[in-house]
Amino acid sequence: MQQVNLGMIGGGTVGSGVFHALQLNGALLALRIGVPVAVRKVAVKAFNEPRPYEIPRSLMTTDWREVVNDPEVHIVSELAGGTTLAREIILSALRLGKPVITANKALLSAHGEELFAATKEHGANLYYEASVCGGIPIIKSLREGFVGNRITALYGIVNGTCNYILTRMKLEGADFGAVLADAQRQGYAETPPDLDIDGWDSQHKIGILASLSHGFWVRPEDIYVEGIRHISALDIKFADELGYTIKLLGIIKMAESGKRKEKSSCRVQVSVYPTLVPNAHVLAGVNHVFNAVFVRGDIVGDTLFYGRGAGKDATASAVLSDLADAALDLKFVSKHRVPPFVPHECDGAVLPIEAVVSSYFVRLNVVDKPGVLAKIAAVFGESRIGISSVIQPEGHEGASVPLIFMLHHATNGAVAGALKKIGRLSVVKGQPVMLRVETFE
Ligand code: HSE
């Protein structure tokens, strides 16, 4: 192959970032992979839409079909976003046997299985490094770097917006609402912010990483998700006093594995929730918009990936990595050397959250009188939940005072049941706050 031509769908922030990165490092990339890559056409929403980097007018069209159907376009990149038209674009390109690069985690989360089936049917690959954690090469690492490992645990700070908000809440002692409003003013959080702060963006990413780690397609509806809306400055402060930092963690953890009926089987925790991380753990120090993924393999042990999870340049870096792979696969006619997803765990399943075992931080607002602690401790005792410490922070006096419990390992089901009973006690005011604690054992 003399030259590989890229047809781009999407010329906005990410698309123009890719164009710019290719201008900057295209020659280097060509030297490294042994074949030049050129942008042939770019389909845009509007010629004059605001974009951080220029794209020559001569390359632009507003008709995506013109790009996909161009016989001189060998690889298509879908960087437009959304789940309806993007799906149609990708399927159209795959039907023509053209490999596709996408950054679209929402689309993969919703239609991954259909798109992967189409790659098989039409003999064209789908590359999606940019869909999870922007510039961090986590897809390639899981699929290729750790191909010889069972991934026993993966913990990810995969949403920069939430990490930015939680970092500022901790540093400034500020409340969620005030930091969110300021983050929106400064362009660090979207308006509306729900996709990020309610955990859905993390759900998309963790679902992709869980599927790759465990070899069965993890459906978004099977992932337990809690966002960060309910995190208060008080919880962040008390957690810190106890030696913890609250992070929104995606957690993928093998709960059990074994041989059943001649088939391998595994039950995996796949969840997204605000978690107390020990201050001494490396993930506690991942701050502001940065992402990090901590991967534990049974052979390799503990590994850590850190970097920018979003933004035009970080995402462009991931797209160029896919572009290099796609160009090499075309050059060496090895279309399925690394298929997008290989199901290999025939009996895998996501563990329901009620059965997931964790440790806990519980904050109650209680009436300040003798006997209250005993009443609450009795409920935990009846539920066979061990208390590892109890703190009534100094300096809180009045009709009701905070009472913090740290609980030993117990199932989420058992703790939810106990908290329901505790919430009904007349000495407890308002709803109990429960956050999970990760020990990384
Ligand atoms: N909105 C995401 C974040 C980036 O805040 O990390 C795109 O997935």
PDB file of N, CA and C in Angstrom, residues 164-204:
ATOM      1  N   TYR A 164     -12.645  16.491  39.112  1.00  0.00           N
ATOM      2  CA  TYR A 164     -12.373  17.922  39.295  1.00  0.00           C
ATOM      3  C   TYR A 164     -13.236  18.477  40.432  1.00  0.00           C
ATOM      4  N   ILE A 165     -14.526  18.117  40.417  1.00  0.00           N
ATOM      5  CA  ILE A 165     -15.443  18.638  41.439  1.00  0.00           C
ATOM      6  C   ILE A 165     -15.060  18.107  42.824  1.00  0.00           C
ATOM      7  N   LEU A 166     -14.801  16.805  42.923  1.00  0.00           N
ATOM      8  CA  LEU A 166     -14.458  16.225  44.233  1.00  0.00           C
ATOM      9  C   LEU A 166     -13.129  16.778  44.755  1.00  0.00           C
ATOM     10  N   THR A 167     -12.179  17.005  43.833  1.00  0.00           N
ATOM     11  CA  THR A 167     -10.882  17.563  44.253  1.00  0.00           C
ATOM     12  C   THR A 167     -11.081  18.953  44.843  1.00  0.00           C
ATOM     13  N   ARG A 168     -11.864  19.777  44.133  1.00  0.00           N
ATOM     14  CA  ARG A 168     -12.060  21.140  44.630  1.00  0.00           C
ATOM     15  C   ARG A 168     -12.868  21.151  45.919  1.00  0.00           C
ATOM     16  N   MET A 169     -13.844  20.260  46.032  1.00  0.00           N
ATOM     17  CA  MET A 169     -14.623  20.196  47.289  1.00  0.00           C
ATOM     18  C   MET A 169     -13.688  19.898  48.447  1.00  0.00           C
ATOM     19  N   LYS A 170     -12.742  18.991  48.224  1.00  0.00           N
ATOM     20  CA  LYS A 170     -11.823  18.636  49.318  1.00  0.00           C
ATOM     21  C   LYS A 170     -10.853  19.785  49.623  1.00  0.00           C
ATOM     22  N   LEU A 171     -10.284  20.361  48.568  1.00  0.00           N
ATOM     23  CA  LEU A 171      -9.280  21.413  48.791  1.00  0.00           C
ATOM     24  C   LEU A 171      -9.887  22.669  49.397  1.00  0.00           C
ATOM     25  N   GLU A 172     -11.141  22.982  48.987  1.00  0.00           N
ATOM     26  CA  GLU A 172     -11.742  24.249  49.408  1.00  0.00           C
ATOM     27  C   GLU A 172     -12.760  24.090  50.527  1.00  0.00           C
ATOM     28  N   GLY A 173     -13.081  22.832  50.895  1.00  0.00           N
ATOM     29  CA  GLY A 173     -14.127  22.602  51.904  1.00  0.00           C
ATOM     30  C   GLY A 173     -15.475  23.092  51.400  1.00  0.00           C
ATOM     31  N   ALA A 174     -15.635  23.140  50.077  1.00  0.00           N
ATOM     32  CA  ALA A 174     -16.839  23.744  49.500  1.00  0.00           C
ATOM     33  C   ALA A 174     -17.916  22.691  49.241  1.00  0.00           C
ATOM     34  N   ASP A 175     -19.154  23.156  49.090  1.00  0.00           N
ATOM     35  CA  ASP A 175     -20.263  22.254  48.813  1.00  0.00           C
ATOM     36  C   ASP A 175     -20.341  21.918  47.337  1.00  0.00           C
ATOM     37  N   PHE A 176     -20.994  20.788  47.063  1.00  0.00           N
ATOM     38  CA  PHE A 176     -21.100  20.291  45.695  1.00  0.00           C
ATOM     39  C   PHE A 176     -21.693  21.330  44.733  1.00  0.00           C
ATOM     40  N   GLY A 177     -22.834  21.923  45.132  1.00  0.00           N
ATOM     41  CA  GLY A 177     -23.552  22.839  44.240  1.00  0.00           C
ATOM     42  C   GLY A 177     -22.692  24.023  43.828  1.00  0.00           C
ATOM     43  N   ALA A 178     -21.959  24.587  44.791  1.00  0.00           N
ATOM     44  CA  ALA A 178     -21.143  25.771  44.504  1.00  0.00           C
ATOM     45  C   ALA A 178     -19.995  25.420  43.559  1.00  0.00           C
ATOM     46  N   VAL A 179     -19.367  24.267  43.790  1.00  0.00           N
ATOM     47  CA  VAL A 179     -18.242  23.885  42.923  1.00  0.00           C
ATOM     48  C   VAL A 179     -18.740  23.542  41.522  1.00  0.00           C
ATOM     49  N   LEU A 180     -19.883  22.846  41.458  1.00  0.00           N
ATOM     50  CA  LEU A 180     -20.427  22.504  40.136  1.00  0.00           C
ATOM     51  C   LEU A 180     -20.724  23.775  39.344  1.00  0.00           C
ATOM     52  N   ALA A 181     -21.384  24.735  39.991  1.00  0.00           N
ATOM     53  CA  ALA A 181     -21.740  25.976  39.283  1.00  0.00           C
ATOM     54  C   ALA A 181     -20.478  26.672  38.777  1.00  0.00           C
ATOM     55  N   ASP A 182     -19.449  26.703  39.604  1.00  0.00           N
ATOM     56  CA  ASP A 182     -18.210  27.363  39.176  1.00  0.00           C
ATOM     57  C   ASP A 182     -17.528  26.566  38.057  1.00  0.00           C
ATOM     58  N   ALA A 183     -17.562  25.230  38.184  1.00  0.00           N
ATOM     59  CA  ALA A 183     -16.956  24.380  37.146  1.00  0.00           C
ATOM     60  C   ALA A 183     -17.671  24.590  35.809  1.00  0.00           C
ATOM     61  N   GLN A 184     -18.982  24.790  35.861  1.00  0.00           N
ATOM     62  CA  GLN A 184     -19.731  25.035  34.624  1.00  0.00           C
ATOM     63  C   GLN A 184     -19.354  26.386  34.029  1.00  0.00           C
ATOM     64  N   ARG A 185     -19.216  27.400  34.902  1.00  0.00           N
ATOM     65  CA  ARG A 185     -18.818  28.738  34.437  1.00  0.00           C
ATOM     66  C   ARG A 185     -17.457  28.672  33.744  1.00  0.00           C
ATOM     67  N   GLN A 186     -16.559  27.856  34.292  1.00  0.00           N
ATOM     68  CA  GLN A 186     -15.193  27.790  33.758  1.00  0.00           C
ATOM     69  C   GLN A 186     -15.035  26.782  32.615  1.00  0.00           C
ATOM     70  N   GLY A 187     -16.109  26.088  32.284  1.00  0.00           N
ATOM     71  CA  GLY A 187     -16.046  25.132  31.171  1.00  0.00           C
ATOM     72  C   GLY A 187     -15.479  23.778  31.552  1.00  0.00           C
ATOM     73  N   TYR A 188     -15.370  23.489  32.866  1.00  0.00           N
ATOM     74  CA  TYR A 188     -14.894  22.163  33.302  1.00  0.00           C
ATOM     75  C   TYR A 188     -16.038  21.160  33.417  1.00  0.00           C
ATOM     76  N   ALA A 189     -17.264  21.667  33.462  1.00  0.00           N
ATOM     77  CA  ALA A 189     -18.429  20.770  33.544  1.00  0.00           C
ATOM     78  C   ALA A 189     -19.443  21.214  32.499  1.00  0.00           C
ATOM     79  N   GLU A 190     -20.135  20.226  31.926  1.00  0.00           N
ATOM     80  CA  GLU A 190     -21.137  20.501  30.893  1.00  0.00           C
ATOM     81  C   GLU A 190     -22.407  21.050  31.534  1.00  0.00           C
ATOM     82  N   THR A 191     -23.234  21.699  30.712  1.00  0.00           N
ATOM     83  CA  THR A 191     -24.577  22.098  31.129  1.00  0.00           C
ATOM     84  C   THR A 191     -25.560  21.482  30.122  1.00  0.00           C
ATOM     85  N   PRO A 192     -26.435  20.570  30.525  1.00  0.00           N
ATOM     86  CA  PRO A 192     -26.599  20.006  31.854  1.00  0.00           C
ATOM     87  C   PRO A 192     -25.471  19.016  32.179  1.00  0.00           C
ATOM     88  N   PRO A 193     -25.185  18.839  33.468  1.00  0.00           N
ATOM     89  CA  PRO A 193     -24.017  18.033  33.854  1.00  0.00           C
ATOM     90  C   PRO A 193     -24.325  16.561  34.138  1.00  0.00           C
ATOM     91  N   ASP A 194     -25.603  16.169  33.982  1.00  0.00           N
ATOM     92  CA  ASP A 194     -26.077  14.870  34.484  1.00  0.00           C
ATOM     93  C   ASP A 194     -25.249  13.673  34.018  1.00  0.00           C
ATOM     94  N   LEU A 195     -24.888  13.655  32.729  1.00  0.00           N
ATOM     95  CA  LEU A 195     -24.171  12.498  32.172  1.00  0.00           C
ATOM     96  C   LEU A 195     -22.904  12.213  32.984  1.00  0.00           C
ATOM     97  N   ASP A 196     -22.228  13.277  33.380  1.00  0.00           N
ATOM     98  CA  ASP A 196     -20.995  13.105  34.151  1.00  0.00           C
ATOM     99  C   ASP A 196     -21.281  12.889  35.632  1.00  0.00           C
ATOM    100  N   ILE A 197     -22.010  13.823  36.246  1.00  0.00           N
ATOM    101  CA  ILE A 197     -22.080  13.785  37.720  1.00  0.00           C
ATOM    102  C   ILE A 197     -22.994  12.681  38.242  1.00  0.00           C
ATOM    103  N   ASP A 198     -23.895  12.186  37.402  1.00  0.00           N
ATOM    104  CA  ASP A 198     -24.729  11.071  37.872  1.00  0.00           C
ATOM    105  C   ASP A 198     -24.106   9.713  37.543  1.00  0.00           C
ATOM    106  N   GLY A 199     -22.903   9.738  36.978  1.00  0.00           N
ATOM    107  CA  GLY A 199     -22.145   8.489  36.821  1.00  0.00           C
ATOM    108  C   GLY A 199     -22.350   7.753  35.501  1.00  0.00           C
ATOM    109  N   TRP A 200     -23.167   8.306  34.586  1.00  0.00           N
ATOM    110  CA  TRP A 200     -23.475   7.547  33.356  1.00  0.00           C
ATOM    111  C   TRP A 200     -22.280   7.461  32.415  1.00  0.00           C
ATOM    112  N   ASP A 201     -21.513   8.547  32.322  1.00  0.00           N
ATOM    113  CA  ASP A 201     -20.313   8.511  31.471  1.00  0.00           C
ATOM    114  C   ASP A 201     -19.344   7.446  32.011  1.00  0.00           C
ATOM    115  N   SER A 202     -19.203   7.385  33.319  1.00  0.00           N
ATOM    116  CA  SER A 202     -18.333   6.363  33.921  1.00  0.00           C
ATOM    117  C   SER A 202     -18.900   4.968  33.661  1.00  0.00           C
ATOM    118  N   GLN A 203     -20.220   4.854  33.705  1.00  0.00           N
ATOM    119  CA  GLN A 203     -20.846   3.552  33.446  1.00  0.00           C
ATOM    120  C   GLN A 203     -20.484   3.050  32.038  1.00  0.00           C
ATOM    121  N   HIS A 204     -20.565   3.955  31.050  1.00  0.00           N
ATOM    122  CA  HIS A 204     -20.227   3.551  29.681  1.00  0.00           C
ATOM    123  C   HIS A 204     -18.800   3.017  29.621  1.00  0.00           C
TER     124      HIS A 204
END
